[in-house]
Amino acid sequence: MNRAGRIVRALVYFLLLIGLQGALSSLLTRVGITPPDLFLLTGVALALRLRSLPALLAGYGVGLLQDVLGHGLLGLHAAGVAGGVLVLVGLRRFITDSGVFQSILTVVSGILGQWAAFLILTYWLRGGLVTVDSLIHVLPWEAGLSLLTYPLWSRIMAWGLGPRPSAEEEMGV
């Protein structure tokens, strides 16, 4: 596919990401359910497709986009998605592109990295960003729904962001 086609697909993907995340957030939070974090899953996809530094910067950018579109603290989700990407960059040589176990490992490590970043920010800012209530009510829903959403969303990410490079391509063979 030519460069213009890839750019159009990426733009359509990000419009779909914004629209779907907004719709899920609006619908599910009304009934007390935290939606899956599609922005984090996008950061996960970028971590598996790009080299370390570009992946980290792209993850931070995706999280910053989430912060700009939301009404929370500017930079919170940027640091969270970057934290998830950082964990995945360290683990990606152990993660292949197939199997249920690898999908679970990918999503869980991204979520753990995100929430570790949230915990560090909570301690550093001496604020109530992460509370026992959020760990009990937000984290399980977000993690569970992100795990359930990942198989379908990974196909959409492959369409919009391109397929994940094979192990040979990553090693330069």
Tab-separated table of C-alpha atoms in Angstrom:
chain	number	residue	atom	x	y	z
A	1	MET	CA	0.000	0.000	0.000
A	2	ASN	CA	1.267	3.473	-0.780
A	3	ARG	CA	2.107	6.114	1.799
A	4	ALA	CA	-1.080	8.145	1.252
A	5	GLY	CA	-3.214	5.048	1.806
A	6	ARG	CA	-1.442	4.288	5.091
A	7	ILE	CA	-1.951	7.867	6.287
A	8	VAL	CA	-5.657	7.773	5.440
A	9	ARG	CA	-6.061	4.449	7.249
A	10	ALA	CA	-4.266	5.814	10.307
A	11	LEU	CA	-6.511	8.914	10.327
A	12	VAL	CA	-9.652	6.789	9.989
A	13	TYR	CA	-8.346	4.548	12.771
A	14	PHE	CA	-7.816	7.499	15.129
A	15	LEU	CA	-11.266	8.909	14.319
A	16	LEU	CA	-12.748	5.490	15.080
A	17	LEU	CA	-10.688	5.320	18.283
A	18	ILE	CA	-11.931	8.708	19.471
A	19	GLY	CA	-15.554	8.021	18.536
A	20	LEU	CA	-15.718	4.524	19.981
A	21	GLN	CA	-13.877	5.403	23.203
A	22	GLY	CA	-16.213	8.363	23.682
A	23	ALA	CA	-19.324	6.290	23.011
A	24	LEU	CA	-18.218	3.463	25.316
A	25	SER	CA	-17.277	5.930	28.050
A	26	SER	CA	-20.607	7.683	27.798
A	27	LEU	CA	-22.695	4.523	27.768
A	28	LEU	CA	-20.844	2.373	30.289
A	29	THR	CA	-20.114	5.005	32.944
A	30	ARG	CA	-23.846	5.685	33.204
A	31	VAL	CA	-24.297	2.183	34.598
A	32	GLY	CA	-21.177	2.304	36.772
A	33	ILE	CA	-18.852	0.314	34.509
A	34	THR	CA	-15.403	1.542	33.497
A	35	PRO	CA	-14.934	1.098	29.726
A	36	PRO	CA	-11.944	-0.596	28.121
A	37	ASP	CA	-9.008	1.726	27.551
A	38	LEU	CA	-8.688	1.766	23.775
A	39	PHE	CA	-6.020	4.455	23.974
A	40	LEU	CA	-3.858	2.146	26.074
A	41	LEU	CA	-4.467	-0.684	23.619
A	42	THR	CA	-3.323	1.657	20.847
A	43	GLY	CA	-0.169	2.394	22.827
A	44	VAL	CA	0.317	-1.359	23.207
A	45	ALA	CA	0.005	-1.785	19.435
A	46	LEU	CA	2.548	0.965	18.823
A	47	ALA	CA	4.941	-0.613	21.331
A	48	LEU	CA	4.819	-3.834	19.326
A	49	ARG	CA	5.289	-2.061	15.976
A	50	LEU	CA	7.920	0.629	16.580
A	51	ARG	CA	11.429	0.778	17.974
A	52	SER	CA	11.795	1.655	21.657
A	53	LEU	CA	12.104	5.459	21.650
A	54	PRO	CA	9.541	6.132	18.891
A	55	ALA	CA	7.153	3.703	20.623
A	56	LEU	CA	7.551	5.520	23.937
A	57	LEU	CA	7.022	8.919	22.325
A	58	ALA	CA	4.038	7.669	20.315
A	59	GLY	CA	2.514	6.130	23.457
A	60	TYR	CA	2.950	9.405	25.301
A	61	GLY	CA	1.343	11.220	22.360
A	62	VAL	CA	-1.640	8.843	22.315
A	63	GLY	CA	-2.099	9.336	26.061
A	64	LEU	CA	-1.799	13.103	25.658
A	65	LEU	CA	-4.514	12.964	22.989
A	66	GLN	CA	-6.676	11.101	25.508
A	67	ASP	CA	-5.980	13.793	28.114
A	68	VAL	CA	-6.810	16.621	25.715
A	69	LEU	CA	-10.088	14.975	24.725
A	70	GLY	CA	-11.011	14.195	28.342
A	71	HIS	CA	-11.596	16.496	31.237
A	72	GLY	CA	-9.009	15.117	33.638
A	73	LEU	CA	-5.499	16.078	34.558
A	74	LEU	CA	-3.416	16.976	31.529
A	75	GLY	CA	-0.549	14.493	31.272
A	76	LEU	CA	-1.999	11.801	33.535
A	77	HIS	CA	-3.004	9.372	30.803
A	78	ALA	CA	0.034	10.394	28.766
A	79	ALA	CA	2.260	9.175	31.583
A	80	GLY	CA	0.053	6.103	32.043
A	81	VAL	CA	0.143	5.000	28.411
A	82	ALA	CA	3.883	5.742	28.286
A	83	GLY	CA	4.305	3.568	31.403
A	84	GLY	CA	2.416	0.726	29.721
A	85	VAL	CA	4.525	1.115	26.582
A	86	LEU	CA	7.715	1.159	28.658
A	87	VAL	CA	6.847	-2.183	30.250
A	88	LEU	CA	5.971	-3.656	26.855
A	89	VAL	CA	9.169	-2.407	25.256
A	90	GLY	CA	11.048	-4.374	27.893
A	91	LEU	CA	8.916	-7.485	27.403
A	92	ARG	CA	8.277	-7.456	23.675
A	93	ARG	CA	11.046	-9.891	22.782
A	94	PHE	CA	9.098	-12.462	24.820
A	95	ILE	CA	5.738	-11.619	23.221
A	96	THR	CA	4.848	-13.232	19.917
A	97	ASP	CA	1.942	-12.300	17.708
A	98	SER	CA	-0.131	-15.390	18.316
A	99	GLY	CA	-1.969	-17.199	21.023
A	100	VAL	CA	-4.223	-16.332	23.885
A	101	PHE	CA	-1.412	-16.331	26.442
A	102	GLN	CA	0.556	-13.719	24.521
A	103	SER	CA	-2.530	-11.519	24.150
A	104	ILE	CA	-3.212	-11.722	27.872
A	105	LEU	CA	0.443	-11.007	28.691
A	106	THR	CA	0.440	-8.017	26.332
A	107	VAL	CA	-2.685	-6.405	27.760
A	108	VAL	CA	-1.947	-7.192	31.409
A	109	SER	CA	1.613	-5.865	31.201
A	110	GLY	CA	0.351	-2.678	29.512
A	111	ILE	CA	-2.270	-2.180	32.237
A	112	LEU	CA	0.235	-2.889	35.016
A	113	GLY	CA	2.651	-0.370	33.512
A	114	GLN	CA	-0.111	2.204	33.222
A	115	TRP	CA	-1.272	1.795	36.802
A	116	ALA	CA	2.319	1.741	38.083
A	117	ALA	CA	2.775	5.148	36.431
A	118	PHE	CA	-0.477	6.300	38.061
A	119	LEU	CA	0.775	5.113	41.467
A	120	ILE	CA	4.116	6.907	41.013
A	121	LEU	CA	2.274	10.115	40.082
A	122	THR	CA	-0.024	9.703	43.086
A	123	TYR	CA	2.961	9.441	45.405
A	124	TRP	CA	4.924	12.225	43.704
A	125	LEU	CA	2.032	14.694	43.614
A	126	ARG	CA	0.756	13.635	47.049
A	127	GLY	CA	-2.695	13.511	45.524
A	128	GLY	CA	-5.600	11.158	45.422
A	129	LEU	CA	-5.174	10.009	41.847
A	130	VAL	CA	-5.145	6.321	42.776
A	131	THR	CA	-7.310	5.376	45.718
A	132	VAL	CA	-8.432	2.088	47.190
A	133	ASP	CA	-11.844	2.767	45.648
A	134	SER	CA	-10.337	3.143	42.154
A	135	LEU	CA	-8.293	-0.031	42.607
A	136	ILE	CA	-11.424	-1.928	43.611
A	137	HIS	CA	-13.986	-0.457	41.195
A	138	VAL	CA	-12.088	0.968	38.206
A	139	LEU	CA	-9.094	-1.309	37.655
A	140	PRO	CA	-10.958	-4.657	37.464
A	141	TRP	CA	-13.532	-3.353	34.960
A	142	GLU	CA	-10.921	-1.617	32.842
A	143	ALA	CA	-8.623	-4.642	32.848
A	144	GLY	CA	-11.373	-7.157	32.169
A	145	LEU	CA	-13.037	-5.212	29.386
A	146	SER	CA	-9.678	-4.333	27.818
A	147	LEU	CA	-8.793	-8.056	27.792
A	148	LEU	CA	-12.138	-8.916	26.200
A	149	THR	CA	-11.872	-6.096	23.664
A	150	TYR	CA	-8.249	-6.755	22.643
A	151	PRO	CA	-8.800	-9.591	20.111
A	152	LEU	CA	-11.249	-7.552	18.023
A	153	TRP	CA	-9.460	-4.251	18.560
A	154	SER	CA	-6.110	-5.785	17.541
A	155	ARG	CA	-7.606	-6.575	14.132
A	156	ILE	CA	-8.789	-2.980	13.798
A	157	MET	CA	-5.337	-1.753	14.887
A	158	ALA	CA	-3.672	-4.019	12.309
A	159	TRP	CA	-5.906	-2.505	9.644
A	160	GLY	CA	-5.336	1.096	10.731
A	161	LEU	CA	-1.732	0.985	11.927
A	162	GLY	CA	-0.404	-1.807	9.745
A	163	PRO	CA	0.515	-5.344	10.709
A	164	ARG	CA	2.975	-6.064	13.457
A	165	PRO	CA	6.457	-6.794	12.100
A	166	SER	CA	7.550	-10.413	12.220
A	167	ALA	CA	10.403	-11.509	14.456
A	168	GLU	CA	12.739	-11.617	11.454
A	169	GLU	CA	11.831	-8.055	10.442
A	170	GLU	CA	12.380	-6.809	14.002
A	171	MET	CA	15.866	-8.332	14.048
A	172	GLY	CA	16.710	-6.876	10.624
A	173	VAL	CA	16.968	-10.205	8.822
